[in-house]
mmCIF file of C-alpha atoms and ligand atoms in Angstrom:
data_model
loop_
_atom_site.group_PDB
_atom_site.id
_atom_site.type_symbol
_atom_site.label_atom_id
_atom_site.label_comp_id
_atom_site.label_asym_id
_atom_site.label_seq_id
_atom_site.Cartn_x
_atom_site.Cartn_y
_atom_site.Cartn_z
ATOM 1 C CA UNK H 1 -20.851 -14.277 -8.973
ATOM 2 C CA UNK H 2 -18.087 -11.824 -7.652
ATOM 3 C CA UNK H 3 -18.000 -10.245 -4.539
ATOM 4 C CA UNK H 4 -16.228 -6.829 -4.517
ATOM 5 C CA UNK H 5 -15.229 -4.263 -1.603
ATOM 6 C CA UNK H 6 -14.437 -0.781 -3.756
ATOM 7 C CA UNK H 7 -13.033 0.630 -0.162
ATOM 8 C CA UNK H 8 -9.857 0.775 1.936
ATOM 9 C CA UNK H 9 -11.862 1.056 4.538
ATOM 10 C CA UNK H 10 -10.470 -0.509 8.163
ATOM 11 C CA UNK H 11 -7.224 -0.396 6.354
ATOM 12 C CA UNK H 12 -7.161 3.175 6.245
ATOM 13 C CA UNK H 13 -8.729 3.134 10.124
ATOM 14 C CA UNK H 14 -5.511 2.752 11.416
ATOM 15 C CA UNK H 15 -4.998 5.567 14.166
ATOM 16 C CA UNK H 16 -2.310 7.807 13.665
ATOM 17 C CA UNK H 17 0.498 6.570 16.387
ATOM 18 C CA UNK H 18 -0.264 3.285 15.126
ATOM 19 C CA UNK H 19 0.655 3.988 11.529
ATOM 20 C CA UNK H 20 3.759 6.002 13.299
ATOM 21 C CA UNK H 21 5.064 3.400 15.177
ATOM 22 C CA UNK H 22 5.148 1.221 11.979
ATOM 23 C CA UNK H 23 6.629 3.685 10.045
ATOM 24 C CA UNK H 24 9.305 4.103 12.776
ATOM 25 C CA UNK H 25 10.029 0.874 12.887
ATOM 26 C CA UNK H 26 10.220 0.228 8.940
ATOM 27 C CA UNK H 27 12.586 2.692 8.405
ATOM 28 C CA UNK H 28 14.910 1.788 10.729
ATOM 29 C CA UNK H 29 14.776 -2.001 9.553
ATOM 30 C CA UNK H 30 15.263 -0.528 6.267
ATOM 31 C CA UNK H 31 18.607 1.927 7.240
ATOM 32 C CA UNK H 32 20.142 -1.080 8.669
ATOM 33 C CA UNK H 33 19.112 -3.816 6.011
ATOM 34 C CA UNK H 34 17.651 -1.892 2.978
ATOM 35 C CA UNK H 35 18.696 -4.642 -0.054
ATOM 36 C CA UNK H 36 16.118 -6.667 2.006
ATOM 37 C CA UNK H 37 13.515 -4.164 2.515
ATOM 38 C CA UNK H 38 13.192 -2.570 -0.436
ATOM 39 C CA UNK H 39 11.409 0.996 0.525
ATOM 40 C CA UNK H 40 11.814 3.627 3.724
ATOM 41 C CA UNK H 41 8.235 3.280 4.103
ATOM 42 C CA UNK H 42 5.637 0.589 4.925
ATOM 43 C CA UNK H 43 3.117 0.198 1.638
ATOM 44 C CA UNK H 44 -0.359 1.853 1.788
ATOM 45 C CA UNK H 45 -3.784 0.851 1.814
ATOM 46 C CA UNK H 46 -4.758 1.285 -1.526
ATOM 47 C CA UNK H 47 -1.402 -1.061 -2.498
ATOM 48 C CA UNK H 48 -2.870 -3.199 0.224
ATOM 49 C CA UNK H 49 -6.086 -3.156 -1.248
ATOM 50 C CA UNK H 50 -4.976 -3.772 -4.643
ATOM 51 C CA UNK H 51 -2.534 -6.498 -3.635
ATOM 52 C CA UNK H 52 -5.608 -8.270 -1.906
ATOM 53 C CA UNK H 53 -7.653 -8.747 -4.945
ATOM 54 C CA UNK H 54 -8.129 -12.588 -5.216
ATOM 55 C CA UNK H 55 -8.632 -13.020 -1.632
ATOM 56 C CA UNK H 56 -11.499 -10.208 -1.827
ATOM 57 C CA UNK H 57 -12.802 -10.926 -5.478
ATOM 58 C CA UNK H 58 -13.945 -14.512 -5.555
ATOM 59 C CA UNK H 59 -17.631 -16.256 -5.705
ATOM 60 C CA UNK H 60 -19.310 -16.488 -2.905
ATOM 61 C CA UNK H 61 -19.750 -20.122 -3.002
ATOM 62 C CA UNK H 62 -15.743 -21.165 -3.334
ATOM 63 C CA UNK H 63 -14.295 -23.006 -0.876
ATOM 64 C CA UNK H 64 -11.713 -21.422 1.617
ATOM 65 C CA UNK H 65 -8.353 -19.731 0.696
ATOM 66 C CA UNK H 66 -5.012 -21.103 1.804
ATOM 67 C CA UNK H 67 -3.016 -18.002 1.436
ATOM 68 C CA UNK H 68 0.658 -17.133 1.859
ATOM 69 C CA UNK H 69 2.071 -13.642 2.417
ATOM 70 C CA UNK H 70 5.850 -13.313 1.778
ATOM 71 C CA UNK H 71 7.729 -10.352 2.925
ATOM 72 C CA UNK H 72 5.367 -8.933 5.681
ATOM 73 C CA UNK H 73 7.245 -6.334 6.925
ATOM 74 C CA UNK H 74 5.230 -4.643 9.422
ATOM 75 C CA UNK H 75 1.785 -5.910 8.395
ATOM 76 C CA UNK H 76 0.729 -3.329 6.120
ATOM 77 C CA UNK H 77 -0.404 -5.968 3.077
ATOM 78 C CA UNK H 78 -1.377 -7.844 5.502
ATOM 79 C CA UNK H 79 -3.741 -5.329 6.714
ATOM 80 C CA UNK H 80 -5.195 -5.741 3.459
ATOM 81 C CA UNK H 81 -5.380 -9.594 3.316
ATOM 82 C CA UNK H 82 -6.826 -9.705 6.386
ATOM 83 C CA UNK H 83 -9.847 -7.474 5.549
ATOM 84 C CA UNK H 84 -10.460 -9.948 2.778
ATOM 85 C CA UNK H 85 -10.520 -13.351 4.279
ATOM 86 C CA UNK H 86 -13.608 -15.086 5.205
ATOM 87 C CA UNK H 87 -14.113 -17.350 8.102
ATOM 88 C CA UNK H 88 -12.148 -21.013 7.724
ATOM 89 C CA UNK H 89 -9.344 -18.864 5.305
ATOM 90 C CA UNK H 90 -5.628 -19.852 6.344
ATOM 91 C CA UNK H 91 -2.586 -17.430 5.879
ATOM 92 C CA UNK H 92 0.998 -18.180 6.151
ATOM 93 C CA UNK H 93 3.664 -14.883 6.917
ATOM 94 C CA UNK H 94 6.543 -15.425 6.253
ATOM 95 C CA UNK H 95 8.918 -12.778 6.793
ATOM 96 C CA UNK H 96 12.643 -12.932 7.304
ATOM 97 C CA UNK H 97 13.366 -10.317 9.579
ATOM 98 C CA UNK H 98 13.033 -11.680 13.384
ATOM 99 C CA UNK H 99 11.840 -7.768 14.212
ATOM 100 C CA UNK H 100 9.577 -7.684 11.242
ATOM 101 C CA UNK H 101 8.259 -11.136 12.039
ATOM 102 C CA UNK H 102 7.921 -10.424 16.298
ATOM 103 C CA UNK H 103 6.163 -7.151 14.893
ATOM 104 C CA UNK H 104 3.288 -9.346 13.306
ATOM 105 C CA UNK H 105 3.395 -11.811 15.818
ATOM 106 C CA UNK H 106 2.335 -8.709 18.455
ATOM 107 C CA UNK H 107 0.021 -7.355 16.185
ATOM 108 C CA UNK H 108 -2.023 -10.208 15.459
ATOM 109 C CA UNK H 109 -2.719 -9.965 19.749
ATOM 110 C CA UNK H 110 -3.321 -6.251 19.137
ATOM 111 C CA UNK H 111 -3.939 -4.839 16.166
ATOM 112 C CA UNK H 112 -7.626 -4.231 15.423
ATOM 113 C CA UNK H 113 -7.663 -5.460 11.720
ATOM 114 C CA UNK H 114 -5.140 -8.450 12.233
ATOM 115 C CA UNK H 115 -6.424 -9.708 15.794
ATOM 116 C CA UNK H 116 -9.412 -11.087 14.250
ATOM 117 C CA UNK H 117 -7.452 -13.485 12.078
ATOM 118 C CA UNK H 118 -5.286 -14.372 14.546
ATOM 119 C CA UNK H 119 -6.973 -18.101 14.877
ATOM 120 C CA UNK H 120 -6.388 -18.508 11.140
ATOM 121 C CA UNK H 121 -1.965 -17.173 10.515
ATOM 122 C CA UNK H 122 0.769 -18.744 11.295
ATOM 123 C CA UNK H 123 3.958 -15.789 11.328
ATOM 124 C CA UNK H 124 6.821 -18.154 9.973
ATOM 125 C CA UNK H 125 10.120 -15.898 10.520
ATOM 126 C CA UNK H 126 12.537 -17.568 7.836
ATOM 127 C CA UNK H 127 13.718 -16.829 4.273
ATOM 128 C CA UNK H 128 10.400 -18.116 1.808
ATOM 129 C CA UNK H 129 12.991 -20.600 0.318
ATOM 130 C CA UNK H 130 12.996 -22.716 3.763
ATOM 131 C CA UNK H 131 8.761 -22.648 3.810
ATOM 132 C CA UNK H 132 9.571 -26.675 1.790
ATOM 133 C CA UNK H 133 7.683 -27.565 -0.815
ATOM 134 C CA UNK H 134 5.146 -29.635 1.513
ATOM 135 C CA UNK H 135 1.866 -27.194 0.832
ATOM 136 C CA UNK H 136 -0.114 -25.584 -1.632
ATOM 137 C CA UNK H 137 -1.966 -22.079 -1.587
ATOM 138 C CA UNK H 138 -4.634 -21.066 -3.518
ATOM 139 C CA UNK H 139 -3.260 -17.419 -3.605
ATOM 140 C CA UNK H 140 0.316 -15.756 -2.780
ATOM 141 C CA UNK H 141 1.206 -12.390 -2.072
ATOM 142 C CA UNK H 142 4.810 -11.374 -2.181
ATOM 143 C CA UNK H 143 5.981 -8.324 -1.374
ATOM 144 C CA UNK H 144 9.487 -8.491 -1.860
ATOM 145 C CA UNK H 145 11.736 -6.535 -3.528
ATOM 146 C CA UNK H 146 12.859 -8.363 -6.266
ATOM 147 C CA UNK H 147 14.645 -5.178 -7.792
ATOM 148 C CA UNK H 148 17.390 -5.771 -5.353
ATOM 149 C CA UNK H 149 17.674 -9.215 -5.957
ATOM 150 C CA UNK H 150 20.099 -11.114 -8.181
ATOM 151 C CA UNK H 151 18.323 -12.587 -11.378
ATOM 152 C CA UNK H 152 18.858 -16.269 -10.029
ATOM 153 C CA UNK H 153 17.475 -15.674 -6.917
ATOM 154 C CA UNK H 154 14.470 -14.268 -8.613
ATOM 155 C CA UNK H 155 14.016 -17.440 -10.796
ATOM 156 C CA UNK H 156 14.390 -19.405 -7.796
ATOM 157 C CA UNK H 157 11.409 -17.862 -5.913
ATOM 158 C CA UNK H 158 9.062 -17.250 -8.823
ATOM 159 C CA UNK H 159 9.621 -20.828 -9.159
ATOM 160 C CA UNK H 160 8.769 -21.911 -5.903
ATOM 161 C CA UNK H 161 5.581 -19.943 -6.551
ATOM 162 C CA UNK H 162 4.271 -21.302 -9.159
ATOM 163 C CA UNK H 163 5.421 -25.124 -7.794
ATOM 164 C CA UNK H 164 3.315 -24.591 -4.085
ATOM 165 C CA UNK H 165 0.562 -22.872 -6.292
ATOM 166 C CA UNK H 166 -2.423 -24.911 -7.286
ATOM 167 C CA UNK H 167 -3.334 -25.372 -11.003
ATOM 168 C CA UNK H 168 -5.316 -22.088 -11.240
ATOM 169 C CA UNK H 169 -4.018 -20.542 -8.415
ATOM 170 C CA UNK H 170 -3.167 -16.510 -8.510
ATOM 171 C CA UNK H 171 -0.131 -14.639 -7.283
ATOM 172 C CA UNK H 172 0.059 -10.646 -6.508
ATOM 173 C CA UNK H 173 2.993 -8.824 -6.837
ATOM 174 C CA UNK H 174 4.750 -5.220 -6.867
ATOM 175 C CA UNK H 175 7.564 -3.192 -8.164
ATOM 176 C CA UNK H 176 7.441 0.103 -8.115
ATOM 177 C CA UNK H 177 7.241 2.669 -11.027
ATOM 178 C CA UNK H 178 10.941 4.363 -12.868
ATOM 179 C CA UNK H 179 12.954 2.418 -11.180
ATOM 180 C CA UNK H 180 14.662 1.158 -14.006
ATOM 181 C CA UNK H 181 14.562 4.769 -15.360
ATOM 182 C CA UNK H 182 16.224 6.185 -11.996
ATOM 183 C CA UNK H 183 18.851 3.482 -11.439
ATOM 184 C CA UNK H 184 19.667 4.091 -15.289
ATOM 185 C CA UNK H 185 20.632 7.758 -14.372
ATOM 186 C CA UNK H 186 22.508 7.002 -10.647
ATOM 187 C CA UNK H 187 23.010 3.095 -10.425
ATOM 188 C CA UNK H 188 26.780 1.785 -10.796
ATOM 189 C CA UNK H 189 26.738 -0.105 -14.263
ATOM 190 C CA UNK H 190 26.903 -3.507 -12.587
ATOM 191 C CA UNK H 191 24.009 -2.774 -10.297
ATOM 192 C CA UNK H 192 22.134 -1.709 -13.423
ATOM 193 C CA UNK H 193 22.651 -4.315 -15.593
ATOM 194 C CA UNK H 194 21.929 -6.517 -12.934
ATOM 195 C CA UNK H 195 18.699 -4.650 -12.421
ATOM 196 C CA UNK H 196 17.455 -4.924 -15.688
ATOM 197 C CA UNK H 197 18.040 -8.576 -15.753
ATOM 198 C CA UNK H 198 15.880 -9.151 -13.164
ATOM 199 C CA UNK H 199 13.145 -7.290 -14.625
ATOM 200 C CA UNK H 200 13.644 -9.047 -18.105
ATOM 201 C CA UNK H 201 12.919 -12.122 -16.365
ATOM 202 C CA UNK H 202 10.255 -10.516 -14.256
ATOM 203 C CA UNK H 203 8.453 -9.477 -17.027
ATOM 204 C CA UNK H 204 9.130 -12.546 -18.775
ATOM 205 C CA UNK H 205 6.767 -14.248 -16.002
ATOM 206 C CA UNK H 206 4.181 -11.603 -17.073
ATOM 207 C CA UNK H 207 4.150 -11.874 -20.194
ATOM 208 C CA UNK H 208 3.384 -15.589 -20.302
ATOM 209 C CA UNK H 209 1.201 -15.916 -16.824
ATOM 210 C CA UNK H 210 0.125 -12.275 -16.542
ATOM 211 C CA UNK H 211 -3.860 -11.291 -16.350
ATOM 212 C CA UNK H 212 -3.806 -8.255 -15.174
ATOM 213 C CA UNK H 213 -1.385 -5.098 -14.114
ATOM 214 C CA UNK H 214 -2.639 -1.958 -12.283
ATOM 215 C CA UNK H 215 -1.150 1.064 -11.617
ATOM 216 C CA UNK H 216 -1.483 2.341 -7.755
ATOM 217 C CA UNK H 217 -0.534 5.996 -7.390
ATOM 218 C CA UNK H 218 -1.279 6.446 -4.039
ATOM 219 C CA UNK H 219 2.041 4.821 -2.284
ATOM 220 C CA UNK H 220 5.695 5.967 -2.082
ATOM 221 C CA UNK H 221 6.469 5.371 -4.226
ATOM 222 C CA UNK H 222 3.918 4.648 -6.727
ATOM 223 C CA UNK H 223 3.730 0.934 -7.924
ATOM 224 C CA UNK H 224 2.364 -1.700 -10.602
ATOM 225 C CA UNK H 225 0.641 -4.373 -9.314
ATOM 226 C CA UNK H 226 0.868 -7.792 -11.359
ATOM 227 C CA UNK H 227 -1.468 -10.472 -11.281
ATOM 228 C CA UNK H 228 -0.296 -14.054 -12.409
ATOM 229 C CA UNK H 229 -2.377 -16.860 -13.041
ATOM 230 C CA UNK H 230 -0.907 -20.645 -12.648
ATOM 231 C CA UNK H 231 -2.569 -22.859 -16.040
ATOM 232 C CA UNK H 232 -4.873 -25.200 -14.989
ATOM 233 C CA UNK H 233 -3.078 -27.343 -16.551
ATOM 234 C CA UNK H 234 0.865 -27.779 -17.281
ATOM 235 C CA UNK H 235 2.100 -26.668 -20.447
HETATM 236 C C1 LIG K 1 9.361 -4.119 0.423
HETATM 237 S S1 LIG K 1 9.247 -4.837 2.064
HETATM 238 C C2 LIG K 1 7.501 -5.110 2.091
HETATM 239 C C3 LIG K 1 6.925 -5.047 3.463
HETATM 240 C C4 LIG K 1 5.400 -4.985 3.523
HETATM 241 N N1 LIG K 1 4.789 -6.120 2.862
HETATM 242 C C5 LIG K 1 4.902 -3.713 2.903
HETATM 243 O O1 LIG K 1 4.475 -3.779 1.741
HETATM 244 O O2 LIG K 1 4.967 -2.661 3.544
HETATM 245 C C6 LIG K 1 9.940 -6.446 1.786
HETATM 246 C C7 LIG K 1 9.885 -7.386 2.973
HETATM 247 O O3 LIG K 1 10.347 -8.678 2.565
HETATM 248 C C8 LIG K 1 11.189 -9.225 3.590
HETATM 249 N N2 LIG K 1 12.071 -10.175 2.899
HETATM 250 C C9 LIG K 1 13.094 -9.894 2.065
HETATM 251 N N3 LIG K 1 13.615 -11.013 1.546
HETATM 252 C C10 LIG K 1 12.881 -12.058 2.058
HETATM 253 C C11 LIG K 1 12.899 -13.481 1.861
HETATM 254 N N4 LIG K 1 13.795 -14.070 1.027
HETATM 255 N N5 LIG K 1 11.986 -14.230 2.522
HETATM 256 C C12 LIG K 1 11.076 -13.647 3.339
HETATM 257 N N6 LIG K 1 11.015 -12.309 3.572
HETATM 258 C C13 LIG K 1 11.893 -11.524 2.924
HETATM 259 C C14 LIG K 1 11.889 -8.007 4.176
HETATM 260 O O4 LIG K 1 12.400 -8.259 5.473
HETATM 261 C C15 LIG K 1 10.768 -6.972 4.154
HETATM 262 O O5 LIG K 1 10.002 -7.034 5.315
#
């Protein structure tokens, strides 16, 4: 049996100044650092929601999740993880800004979704390719912006994905819709091609581990959410 929460709902409790001051600070991070961050704005619920789906869906009888977030910016996925774990659930953040990463740290004291799982994270401010190879998760969320990122760098970190994944373990992703189609009309040639090598590779990934995509309108901008399933056993 499945357990499923059709709702944003305390994600999309978040007052008003709160979702300011988050916004405030993305975009900032984001002027000053944007290959890294990837968008001006912090996600939205519903890509929150729909990037939490195998933390939310899963019988009610499994055992707990051990769950890594990568590129947690200023908690908004998180937001959604959080509404989806169950008591004895573990989630690492990692996130290599030091003022994304002191931002989560503060909100898990504060924030009224993310206190409550404070006992169970552990914020881990590095780059995801110093986490070590020491640990397994049952499901990752990444939400980094591997559209600005070199093709190699891409292999490297889908790699280390699916080597700390267990054997059926899932991993959530985004990119967001046309970019291809909008770099194609302003990118610099190099910066395209380099783009669409990425997402070769990217969908590569999909195409052999891929179970489901879905389209989320409601974010700036509008993304596709991939789901990836490790085998249960190696091919
Ligand atoms: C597109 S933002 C996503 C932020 C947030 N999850 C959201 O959806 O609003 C990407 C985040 O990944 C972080 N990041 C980029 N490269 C990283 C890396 N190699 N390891 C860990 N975090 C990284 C950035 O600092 C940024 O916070």
């Amino acid at each position: 049996m499945s357990e499923t929460q059709s709702t944003t709902g305390p994600l999309s409790a978040l007052r008003l100044d709160e979702r300011l001051r988050d916004t405030r600070l993305f975009f900032t991070q984001a002027l000053r650092t944007f290959h890294a961050t990837g968008s001006i704005v912090p996600s939205s619920p519903a890509l929150a929601h729909a990037m939490a789906e195998h933390v939310r869906v899963r019988p009610v009888s499994e055992e707990p999740l051990r769950i890594m977030e990568v590129g947690a910016g200023t908690g908004a996925i998180t937001r959604g993880i959080a509404a989806a774990m169950r008591p004895g659930d573990t989630v690492d953040l990692v996130e290599a800004n030091p003022e994304f990463a002191g931002h989560i740290e503060r909100l898990l004291e504060t924030d009224p979704v993310l206190a409550p799982i404070a006992p169970q994270a552990t914020v881990h401010a590095m780059l995801v390719d110093e986490m070590g190879t020491d640990r397994t998760y049952d499901v990752i969320v990444s939400g980094l912006p591997f559209a600005n990122f070199t093709v190699d760098t891409v292999r490297d970190i889908l790699d280390y994905y699916f080597e700390v994944l267990r054997p059926g373990g899932y991993l959530s992703f985004y990119g967001y819709l046309y970019t291809k189609e909008v770099k194609a009309v302003i990118a610099r040639r190099e910066d395209y091609l380099r783009q669409a090598r990425t997402s070769w590779l990217v969908q590569d990934r999909i195409d052999r581990y891929g179970i489901r995509s879905d389209k989320v309108f409601a974010n700036v901008p509008p993304a596709f959410v991939h789901h990836l399933r490790k085998p249960e056993k190696s091919s």
